[in-house]
Coordinates of N, CA and C in Angstrom, one line a residue:
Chain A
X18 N 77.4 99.2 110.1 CA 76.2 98.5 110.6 C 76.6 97.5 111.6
X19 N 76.2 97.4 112.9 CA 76.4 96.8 114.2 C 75.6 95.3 113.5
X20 N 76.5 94.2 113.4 CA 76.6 93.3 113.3 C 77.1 91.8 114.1
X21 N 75.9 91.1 114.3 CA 76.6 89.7 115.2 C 76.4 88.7 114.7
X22 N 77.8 87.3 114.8 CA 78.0 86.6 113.7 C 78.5 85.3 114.9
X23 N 77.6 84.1 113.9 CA 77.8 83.1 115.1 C 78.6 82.0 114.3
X24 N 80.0 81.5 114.9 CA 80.5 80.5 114.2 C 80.3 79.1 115.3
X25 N 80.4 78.0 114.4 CA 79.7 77.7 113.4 C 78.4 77.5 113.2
X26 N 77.8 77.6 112.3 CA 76.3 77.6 112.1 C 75.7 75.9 112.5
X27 N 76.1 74.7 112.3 CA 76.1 73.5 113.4 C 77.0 72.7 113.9
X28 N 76.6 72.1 114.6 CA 77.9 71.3 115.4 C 77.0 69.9 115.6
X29 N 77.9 69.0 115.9 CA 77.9 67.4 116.2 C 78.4 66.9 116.9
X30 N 78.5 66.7 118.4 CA 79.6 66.2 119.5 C 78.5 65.1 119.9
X31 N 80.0 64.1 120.6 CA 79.5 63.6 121.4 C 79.1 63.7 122.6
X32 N 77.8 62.9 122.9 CA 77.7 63.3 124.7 C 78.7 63.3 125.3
X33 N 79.1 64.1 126.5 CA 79.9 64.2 127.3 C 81.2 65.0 126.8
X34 N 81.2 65.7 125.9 CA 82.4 66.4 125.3 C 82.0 67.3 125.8
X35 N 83.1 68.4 125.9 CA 83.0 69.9 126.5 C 83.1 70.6 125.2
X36 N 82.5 71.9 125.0 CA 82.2 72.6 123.6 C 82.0 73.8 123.8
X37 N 82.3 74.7 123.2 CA 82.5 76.1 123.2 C 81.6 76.5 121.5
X38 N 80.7 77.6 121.7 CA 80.4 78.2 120.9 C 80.6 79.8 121.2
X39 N 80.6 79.5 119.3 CA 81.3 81.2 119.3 C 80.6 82.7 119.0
X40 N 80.7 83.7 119.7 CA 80.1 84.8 119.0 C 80.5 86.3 118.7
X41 N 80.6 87.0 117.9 CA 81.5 88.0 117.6 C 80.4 88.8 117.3
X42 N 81.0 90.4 117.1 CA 80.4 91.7 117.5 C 81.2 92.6 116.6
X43 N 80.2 93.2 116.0 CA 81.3 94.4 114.7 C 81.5 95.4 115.7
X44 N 80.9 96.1 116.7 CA 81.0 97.0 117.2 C 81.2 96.7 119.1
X45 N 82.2 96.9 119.2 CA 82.5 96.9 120.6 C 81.9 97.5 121.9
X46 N 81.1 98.4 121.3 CA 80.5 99.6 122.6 C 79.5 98.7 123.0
X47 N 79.4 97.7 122.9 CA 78.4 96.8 123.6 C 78.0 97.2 125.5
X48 N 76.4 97.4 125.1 CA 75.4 97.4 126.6 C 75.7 96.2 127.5
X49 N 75.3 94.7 127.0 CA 75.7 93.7 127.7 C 75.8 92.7 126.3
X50 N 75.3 91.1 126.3 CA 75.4 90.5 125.8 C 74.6 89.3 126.1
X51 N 73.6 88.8 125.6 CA 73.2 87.8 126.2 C 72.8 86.3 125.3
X52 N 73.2 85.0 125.6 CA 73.0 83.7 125.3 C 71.6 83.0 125.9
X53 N 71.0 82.9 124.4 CA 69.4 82.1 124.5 C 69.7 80.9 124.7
X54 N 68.4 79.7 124.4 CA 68.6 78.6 123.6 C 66.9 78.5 123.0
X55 N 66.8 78.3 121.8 CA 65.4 77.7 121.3 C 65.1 76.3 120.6
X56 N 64.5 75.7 121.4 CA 64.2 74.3 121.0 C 63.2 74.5 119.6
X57 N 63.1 73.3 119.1 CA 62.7 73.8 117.6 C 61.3 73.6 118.0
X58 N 60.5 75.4 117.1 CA 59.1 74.9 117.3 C 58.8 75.9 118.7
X59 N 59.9 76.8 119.1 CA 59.5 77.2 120.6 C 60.1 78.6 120.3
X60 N 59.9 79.1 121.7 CA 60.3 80.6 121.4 C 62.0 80.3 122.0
X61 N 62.4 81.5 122.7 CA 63.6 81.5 123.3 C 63.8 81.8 124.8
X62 N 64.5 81.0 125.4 CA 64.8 80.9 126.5 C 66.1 81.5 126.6
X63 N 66.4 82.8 127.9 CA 67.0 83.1 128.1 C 68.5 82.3 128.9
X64 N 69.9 82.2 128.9 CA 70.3 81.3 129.6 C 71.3 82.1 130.4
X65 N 71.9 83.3 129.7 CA 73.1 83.9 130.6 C 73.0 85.3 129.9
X66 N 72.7 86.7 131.0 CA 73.4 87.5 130.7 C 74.6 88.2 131.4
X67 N 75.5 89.4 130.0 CA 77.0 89.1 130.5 C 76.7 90.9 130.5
X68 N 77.3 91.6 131.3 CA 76.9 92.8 131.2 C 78.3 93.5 130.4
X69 N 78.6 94.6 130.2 CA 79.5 95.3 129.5 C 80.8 95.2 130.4
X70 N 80.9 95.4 131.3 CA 81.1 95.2 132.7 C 82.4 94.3 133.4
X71 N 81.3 93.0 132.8 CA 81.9 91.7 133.4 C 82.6 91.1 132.2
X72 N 83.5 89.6 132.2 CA 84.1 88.9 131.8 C 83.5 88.0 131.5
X73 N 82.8 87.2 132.4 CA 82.3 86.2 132.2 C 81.2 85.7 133.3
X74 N 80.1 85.4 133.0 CA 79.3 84.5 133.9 C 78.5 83.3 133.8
X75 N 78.5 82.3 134.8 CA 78.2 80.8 135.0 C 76.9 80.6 135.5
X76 N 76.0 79.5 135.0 CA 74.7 79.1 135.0 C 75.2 76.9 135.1
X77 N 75.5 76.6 135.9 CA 75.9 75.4 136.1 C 76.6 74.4 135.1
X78 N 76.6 74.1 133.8 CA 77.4 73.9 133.2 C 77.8 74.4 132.2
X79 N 77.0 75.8 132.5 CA 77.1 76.7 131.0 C 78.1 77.9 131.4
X80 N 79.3 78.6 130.9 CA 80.1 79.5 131.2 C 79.9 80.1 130.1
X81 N 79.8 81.7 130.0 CA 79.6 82.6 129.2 C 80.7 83.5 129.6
X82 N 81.8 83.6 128.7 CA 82.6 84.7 128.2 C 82.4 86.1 127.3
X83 N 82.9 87.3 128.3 CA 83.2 88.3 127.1 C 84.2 89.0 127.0
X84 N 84.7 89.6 125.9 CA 86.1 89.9 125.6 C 85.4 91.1 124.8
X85 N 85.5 92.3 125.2 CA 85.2 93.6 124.5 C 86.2 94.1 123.7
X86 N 87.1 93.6 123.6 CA 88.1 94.6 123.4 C 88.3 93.8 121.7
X87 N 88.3 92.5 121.4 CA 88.4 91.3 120.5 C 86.5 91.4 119.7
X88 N 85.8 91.8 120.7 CA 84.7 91.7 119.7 C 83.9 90.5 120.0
X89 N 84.2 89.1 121.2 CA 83.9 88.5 121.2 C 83.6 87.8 122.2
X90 N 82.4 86.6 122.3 CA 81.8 86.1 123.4 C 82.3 84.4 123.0
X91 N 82.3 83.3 124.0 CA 81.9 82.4 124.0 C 80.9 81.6 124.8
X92 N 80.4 80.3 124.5 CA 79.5 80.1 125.4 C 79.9 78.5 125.9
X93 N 80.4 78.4 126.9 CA 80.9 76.8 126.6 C 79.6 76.1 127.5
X94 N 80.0 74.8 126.7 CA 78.9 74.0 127.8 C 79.9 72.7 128.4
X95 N 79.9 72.2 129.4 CA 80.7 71.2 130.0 C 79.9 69.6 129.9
X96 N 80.4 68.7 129.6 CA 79.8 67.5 129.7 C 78.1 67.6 129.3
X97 N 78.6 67.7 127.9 CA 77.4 67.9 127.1 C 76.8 66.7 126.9
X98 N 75.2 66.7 126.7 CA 73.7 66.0 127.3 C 73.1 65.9 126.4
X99 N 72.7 65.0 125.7 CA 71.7 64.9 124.7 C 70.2 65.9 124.9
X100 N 70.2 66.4 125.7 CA 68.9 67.1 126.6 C 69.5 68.8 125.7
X101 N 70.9 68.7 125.9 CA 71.1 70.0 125.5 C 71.6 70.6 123.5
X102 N 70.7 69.5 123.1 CA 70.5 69.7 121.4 C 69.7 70.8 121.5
X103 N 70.0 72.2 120.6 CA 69.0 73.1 120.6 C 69.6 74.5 119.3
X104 N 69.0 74.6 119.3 CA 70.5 76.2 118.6 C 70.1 77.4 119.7
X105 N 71.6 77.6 119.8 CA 72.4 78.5 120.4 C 72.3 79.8 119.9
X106 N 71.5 81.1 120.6 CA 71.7 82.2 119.8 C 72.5 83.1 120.9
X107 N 73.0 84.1 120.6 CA 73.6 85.0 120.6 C 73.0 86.5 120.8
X108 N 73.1 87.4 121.7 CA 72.1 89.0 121.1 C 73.4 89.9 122.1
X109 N 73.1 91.4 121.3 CA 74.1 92.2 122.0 C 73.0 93.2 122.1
X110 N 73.0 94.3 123.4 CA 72.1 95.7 123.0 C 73.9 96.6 122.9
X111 N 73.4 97.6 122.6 CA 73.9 98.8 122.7 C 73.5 100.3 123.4
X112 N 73.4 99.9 124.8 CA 72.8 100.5 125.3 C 71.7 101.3 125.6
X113 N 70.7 102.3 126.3 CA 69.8 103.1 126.2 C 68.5 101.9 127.3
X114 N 67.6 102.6 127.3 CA 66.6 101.6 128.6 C 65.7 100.7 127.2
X115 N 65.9 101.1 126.3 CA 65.1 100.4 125.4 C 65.1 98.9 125.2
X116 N 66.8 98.7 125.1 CA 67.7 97.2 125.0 C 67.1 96.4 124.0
X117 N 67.3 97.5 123.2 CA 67.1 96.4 121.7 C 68.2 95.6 121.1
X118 N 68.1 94.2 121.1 CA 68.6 93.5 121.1 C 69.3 93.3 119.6
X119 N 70.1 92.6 119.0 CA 70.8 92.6 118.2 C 71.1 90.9 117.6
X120 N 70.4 90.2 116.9 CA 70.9 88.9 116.9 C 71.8 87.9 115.9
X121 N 72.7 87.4 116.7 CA 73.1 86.7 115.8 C 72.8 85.3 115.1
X122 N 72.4 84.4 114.1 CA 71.7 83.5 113.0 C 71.7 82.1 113.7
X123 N 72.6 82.2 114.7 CA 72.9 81.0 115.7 C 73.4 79.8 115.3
X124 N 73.9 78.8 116.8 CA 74.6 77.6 115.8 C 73.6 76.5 116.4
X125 N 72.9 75.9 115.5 CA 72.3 74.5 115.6 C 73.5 73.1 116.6
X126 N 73.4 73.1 117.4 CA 73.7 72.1 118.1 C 73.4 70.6 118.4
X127 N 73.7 69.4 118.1 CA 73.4 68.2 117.9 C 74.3 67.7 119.4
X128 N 73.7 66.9 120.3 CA 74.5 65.9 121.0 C 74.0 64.6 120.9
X129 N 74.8 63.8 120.6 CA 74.7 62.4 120.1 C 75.0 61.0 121.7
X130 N 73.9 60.7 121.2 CA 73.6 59.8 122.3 C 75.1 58.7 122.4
Chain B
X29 N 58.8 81.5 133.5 CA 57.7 81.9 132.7 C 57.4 83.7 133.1
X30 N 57.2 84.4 131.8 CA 56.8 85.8 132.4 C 55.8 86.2 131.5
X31 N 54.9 85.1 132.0 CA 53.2 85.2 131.5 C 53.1 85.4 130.3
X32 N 53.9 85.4 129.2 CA 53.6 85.7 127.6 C 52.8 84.9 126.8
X33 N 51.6 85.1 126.4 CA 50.7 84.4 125.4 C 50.9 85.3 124.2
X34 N 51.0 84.4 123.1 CA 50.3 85.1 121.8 C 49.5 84.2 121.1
X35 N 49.1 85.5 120.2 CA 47.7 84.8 119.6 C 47.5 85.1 118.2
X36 N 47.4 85.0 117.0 CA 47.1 83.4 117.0 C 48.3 82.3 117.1
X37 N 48.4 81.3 117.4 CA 49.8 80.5 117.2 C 49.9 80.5 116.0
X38 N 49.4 80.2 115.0 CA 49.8 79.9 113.6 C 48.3 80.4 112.5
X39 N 49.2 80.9 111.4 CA 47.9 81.7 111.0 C 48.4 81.4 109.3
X40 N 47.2 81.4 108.4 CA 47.8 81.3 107.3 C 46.8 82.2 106.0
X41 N 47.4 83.1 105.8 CA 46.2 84.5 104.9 C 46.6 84.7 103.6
X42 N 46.2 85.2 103.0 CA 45.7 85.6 101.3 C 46.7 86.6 101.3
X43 N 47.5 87.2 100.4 CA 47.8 88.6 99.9 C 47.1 89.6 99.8
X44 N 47.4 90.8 100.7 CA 46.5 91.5 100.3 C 45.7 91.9 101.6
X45 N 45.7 90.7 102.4 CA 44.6 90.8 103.4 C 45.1 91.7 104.6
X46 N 44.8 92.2 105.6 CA 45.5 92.8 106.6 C 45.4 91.9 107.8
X47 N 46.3 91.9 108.9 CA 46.5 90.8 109.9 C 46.7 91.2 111.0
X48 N 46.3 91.1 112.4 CA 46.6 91.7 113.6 C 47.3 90.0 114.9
X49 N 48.3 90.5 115.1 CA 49.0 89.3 115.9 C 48.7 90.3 117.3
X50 N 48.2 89.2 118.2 CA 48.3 89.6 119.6 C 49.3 89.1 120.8
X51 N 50.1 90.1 121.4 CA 50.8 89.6 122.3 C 50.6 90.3 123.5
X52 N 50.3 89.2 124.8 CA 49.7 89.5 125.8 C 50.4 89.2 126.9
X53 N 50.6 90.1 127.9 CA 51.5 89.8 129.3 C 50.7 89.9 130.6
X54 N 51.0 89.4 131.6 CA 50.3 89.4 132.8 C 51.1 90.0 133.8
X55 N 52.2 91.0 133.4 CA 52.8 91.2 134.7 C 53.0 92.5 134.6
X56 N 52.6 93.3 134.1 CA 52.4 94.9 133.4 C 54.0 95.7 133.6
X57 N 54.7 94.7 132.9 CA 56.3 95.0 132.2 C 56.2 96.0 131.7
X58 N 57.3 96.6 131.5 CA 57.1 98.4 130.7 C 57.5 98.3 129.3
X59 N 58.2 97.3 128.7 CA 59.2 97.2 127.6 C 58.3 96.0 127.1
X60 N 57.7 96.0 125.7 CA 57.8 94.7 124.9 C 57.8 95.0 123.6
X61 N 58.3 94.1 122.5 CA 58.9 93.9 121.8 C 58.5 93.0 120.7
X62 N 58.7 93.4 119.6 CA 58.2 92.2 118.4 C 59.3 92.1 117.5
X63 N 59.5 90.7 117.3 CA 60.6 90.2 116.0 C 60.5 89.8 115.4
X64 N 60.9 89.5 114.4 CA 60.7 88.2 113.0 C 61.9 87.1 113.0
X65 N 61.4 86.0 112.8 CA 62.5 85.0 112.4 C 63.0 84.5 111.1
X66 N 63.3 84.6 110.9 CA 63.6 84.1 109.2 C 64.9 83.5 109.3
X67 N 64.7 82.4 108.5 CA 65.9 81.4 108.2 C 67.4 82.1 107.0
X68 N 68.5 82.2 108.2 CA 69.4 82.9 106.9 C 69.4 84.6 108.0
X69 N 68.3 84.9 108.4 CA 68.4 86.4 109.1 C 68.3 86.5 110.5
X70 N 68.2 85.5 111.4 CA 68.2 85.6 112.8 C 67.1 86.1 113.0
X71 N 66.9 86.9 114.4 CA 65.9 87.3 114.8 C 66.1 89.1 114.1
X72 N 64.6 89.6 114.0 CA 65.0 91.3 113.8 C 64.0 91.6 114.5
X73 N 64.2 93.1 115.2 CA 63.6 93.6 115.8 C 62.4 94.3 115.0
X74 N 61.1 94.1 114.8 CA 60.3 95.3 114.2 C 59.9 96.9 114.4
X75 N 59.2 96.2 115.7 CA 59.1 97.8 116.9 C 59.0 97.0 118.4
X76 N 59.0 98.5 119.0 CA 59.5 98.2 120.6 C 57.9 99.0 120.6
X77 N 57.9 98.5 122.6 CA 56.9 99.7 123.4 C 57.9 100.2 124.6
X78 N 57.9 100.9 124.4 CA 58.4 101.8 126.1 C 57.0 102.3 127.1
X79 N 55.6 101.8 127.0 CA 55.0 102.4 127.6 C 53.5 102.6 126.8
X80 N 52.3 102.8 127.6 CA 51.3 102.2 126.9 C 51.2 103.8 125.7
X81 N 50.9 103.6 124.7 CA 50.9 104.6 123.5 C 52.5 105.3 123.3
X82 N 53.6 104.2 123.4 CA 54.7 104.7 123.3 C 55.2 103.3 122.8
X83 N 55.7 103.8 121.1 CA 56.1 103.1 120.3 C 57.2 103.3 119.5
X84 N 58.1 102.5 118.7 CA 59.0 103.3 117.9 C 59.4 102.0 117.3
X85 N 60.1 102.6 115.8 CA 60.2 101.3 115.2 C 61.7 100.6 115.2
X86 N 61.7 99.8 115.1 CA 62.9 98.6 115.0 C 63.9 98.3 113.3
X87 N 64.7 97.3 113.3 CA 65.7 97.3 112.3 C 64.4 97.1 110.9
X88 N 63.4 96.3 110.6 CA 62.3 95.9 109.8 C 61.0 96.5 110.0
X89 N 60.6 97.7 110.2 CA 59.7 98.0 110.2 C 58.3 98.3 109.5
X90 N 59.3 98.4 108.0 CA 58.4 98.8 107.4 C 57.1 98.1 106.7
X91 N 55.8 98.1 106.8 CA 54.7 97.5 106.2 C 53.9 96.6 107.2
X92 N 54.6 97.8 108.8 CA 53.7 96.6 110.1 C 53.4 98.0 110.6
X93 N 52.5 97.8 111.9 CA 52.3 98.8 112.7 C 51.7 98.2 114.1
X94 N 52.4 99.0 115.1 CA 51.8 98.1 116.0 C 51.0 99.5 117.0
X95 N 50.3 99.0 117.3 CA 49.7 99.8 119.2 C 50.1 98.9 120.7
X96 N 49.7 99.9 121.5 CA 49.3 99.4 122.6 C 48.7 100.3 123.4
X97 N 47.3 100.6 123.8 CA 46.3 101.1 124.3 C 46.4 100.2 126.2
X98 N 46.3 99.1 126.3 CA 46.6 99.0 128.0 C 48.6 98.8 127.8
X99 N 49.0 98.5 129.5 CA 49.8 98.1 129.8 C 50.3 95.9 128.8
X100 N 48.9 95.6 128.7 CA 49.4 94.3 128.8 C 49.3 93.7 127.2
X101 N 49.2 94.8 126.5 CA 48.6 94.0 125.4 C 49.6 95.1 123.9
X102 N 50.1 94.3 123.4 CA 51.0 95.2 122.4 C 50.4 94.0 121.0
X103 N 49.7 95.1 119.7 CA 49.4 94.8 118.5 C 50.6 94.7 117.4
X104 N 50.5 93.7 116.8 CA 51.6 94.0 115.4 C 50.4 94.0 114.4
X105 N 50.4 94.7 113.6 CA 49.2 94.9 112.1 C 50.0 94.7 111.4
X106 N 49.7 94.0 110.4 CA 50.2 93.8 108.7 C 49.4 94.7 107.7
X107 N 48.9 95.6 108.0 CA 48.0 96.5 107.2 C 47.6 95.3 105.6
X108 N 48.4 95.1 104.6 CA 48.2 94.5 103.8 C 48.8 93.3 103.8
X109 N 49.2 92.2 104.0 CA 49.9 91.3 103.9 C 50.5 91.0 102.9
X110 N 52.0 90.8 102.3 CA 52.4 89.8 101.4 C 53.3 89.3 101.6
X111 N 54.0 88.4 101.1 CA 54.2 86.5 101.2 C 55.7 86.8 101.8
X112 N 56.5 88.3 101.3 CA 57.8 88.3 102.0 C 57.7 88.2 103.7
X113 N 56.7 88.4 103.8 CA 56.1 88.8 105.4 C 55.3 87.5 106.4
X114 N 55.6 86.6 105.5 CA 55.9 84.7 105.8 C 56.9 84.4 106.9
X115 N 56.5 84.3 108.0 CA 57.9 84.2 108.9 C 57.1 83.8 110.3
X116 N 58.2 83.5 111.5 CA 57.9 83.2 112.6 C 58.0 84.7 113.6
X117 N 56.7 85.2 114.1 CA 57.0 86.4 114.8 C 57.0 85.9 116.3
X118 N 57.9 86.6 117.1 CA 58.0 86.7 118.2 C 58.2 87.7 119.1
X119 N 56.8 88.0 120.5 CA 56.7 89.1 121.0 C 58.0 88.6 122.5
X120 N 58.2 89.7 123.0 CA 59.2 89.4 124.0 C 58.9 90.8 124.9
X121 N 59.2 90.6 126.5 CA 59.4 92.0 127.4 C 60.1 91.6 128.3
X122 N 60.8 92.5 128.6 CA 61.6 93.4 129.4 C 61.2 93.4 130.7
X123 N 61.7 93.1 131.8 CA 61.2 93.5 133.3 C 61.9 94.5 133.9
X124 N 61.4 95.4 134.7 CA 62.4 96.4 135.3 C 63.1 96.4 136.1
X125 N 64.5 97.3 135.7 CA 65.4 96.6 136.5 C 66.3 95.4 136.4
X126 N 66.0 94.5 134.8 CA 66.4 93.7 134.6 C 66.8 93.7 132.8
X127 N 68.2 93.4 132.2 CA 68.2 93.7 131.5 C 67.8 92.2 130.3
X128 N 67.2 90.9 131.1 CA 66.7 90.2 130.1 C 65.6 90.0 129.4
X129 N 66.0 90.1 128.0 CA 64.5 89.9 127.9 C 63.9 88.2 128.1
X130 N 62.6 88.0 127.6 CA 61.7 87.0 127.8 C 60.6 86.6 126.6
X131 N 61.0 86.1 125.9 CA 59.8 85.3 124.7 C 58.8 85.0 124.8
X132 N 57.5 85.1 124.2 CA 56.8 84.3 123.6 C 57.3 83.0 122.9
X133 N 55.8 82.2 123.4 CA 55.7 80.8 122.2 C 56.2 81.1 120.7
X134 N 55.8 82.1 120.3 CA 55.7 82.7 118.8 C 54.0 82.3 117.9
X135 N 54.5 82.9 117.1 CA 53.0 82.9 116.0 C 53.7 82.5 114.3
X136 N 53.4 81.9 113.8 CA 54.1 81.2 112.6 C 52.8 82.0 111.5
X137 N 53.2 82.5 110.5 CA 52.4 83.5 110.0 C 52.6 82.5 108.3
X138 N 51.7 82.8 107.7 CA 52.2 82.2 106.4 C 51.2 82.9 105.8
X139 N 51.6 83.8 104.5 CA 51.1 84.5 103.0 C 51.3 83.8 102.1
X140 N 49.9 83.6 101.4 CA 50.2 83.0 100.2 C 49.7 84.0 99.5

């Protein structure tokens, strides 16, 4: 069963730390891979996708990694913002025009004033 | 924004009853999508549309049903409702040519 798993489920930094969130893939044949965020109470906003393809791509302080080969993405954020408290999800497709998405349970993120 | 309304935002029904959630787009996308949220399970896919009267179902499908008769408008039905079926749904589509998707507000559904 094609499975995605987000460590850790929350986090607590201070403002202005740099932070990496993690996300892993039972199955490698991965279509692309893409990093939401949903504010509580809201749907989900898209923030980076990473195609099969690529390694990694940037959206201003947000860098998205992928590593196919390991099963695994990260999502770092640079000089983190109290603005950017939200949980972090994760989705993989596996190809076809359909792109049904795959998600992983996400990590709740806190930035402390 | 890629025009997504649904409807109702928050709904709360009896066991038993049957339920129709509407998700509506204004940009006549080819792909949309319905999920469930549940705390503990992430998002799951229910069913997809590829196209108007072109449906198929997703990882949770069973005990919903959806249509879509125009381009802009994709139904999820609860035929009967019960209380496992408590959750936050969320419709989402696809633009062409683009492999992200795009959310709905969501609809917060509650069975008692």
């Amino acid at each position: 069963k094609q499975e995605v798993t987000q460590i850790p489920a929350a986090l607590s930094v201070p403002e202005g730390e740099n932070l990496v969130l993690n996300c892993s893939f039972t199955d490698s044949a991965i279509y692309n891979l893409q990093w939401f965020r949903q504010d509580p109470g809201k749907g989900l906003t898209s923030l980076l996708l990473i195609q099969s393809s690529q390694r990694e791509q940037t959206s201003g302080r947000l860098n998205a990694s992928l590593d196919k080969s390991s099963g695994r993405s990260t999502l770092y954020i640079a000089a983190s913002q109290p603005g950017d408290s939200a949980t972090y999800l994760c989705a993989v497709t596996y190809g076809g025009a359909t792109n049904k998405l795959i998600f992983g349970t996400g990590t709740l993120l806190a930035v402390q004033p | 924004d890629a025009g997504i309304t649904q409807s109702p935002r928050h709904k709360v029904t009896e066991t038993g009853t049957p339920v129709t959630l509407r998700c509506h787009q204004t940009e006549n996308h080819r792909y949309m999508y319905w999920y469930r949220q549940d705390p503990g399970h992430g998002l799951r896919l229910i069913h997809y549309s590829y196209g108007v009267k072109d449906t198929d179902k997703g990882e949770v499908s069973d005990g919903y049903s959806v249509s879509r008769s125009k381009t802009e408008d994709f139904l999820l039905t609860l035929e009967s409702a019960t209380s496992s079926q408590t959750s936050v749904y969320f419709c989402a589509i696809s633009k062409a040519g683009s492999d992200t998707q795009y959310f709905g507000p969501g609809t917060r559904l509650t069975v008692l």
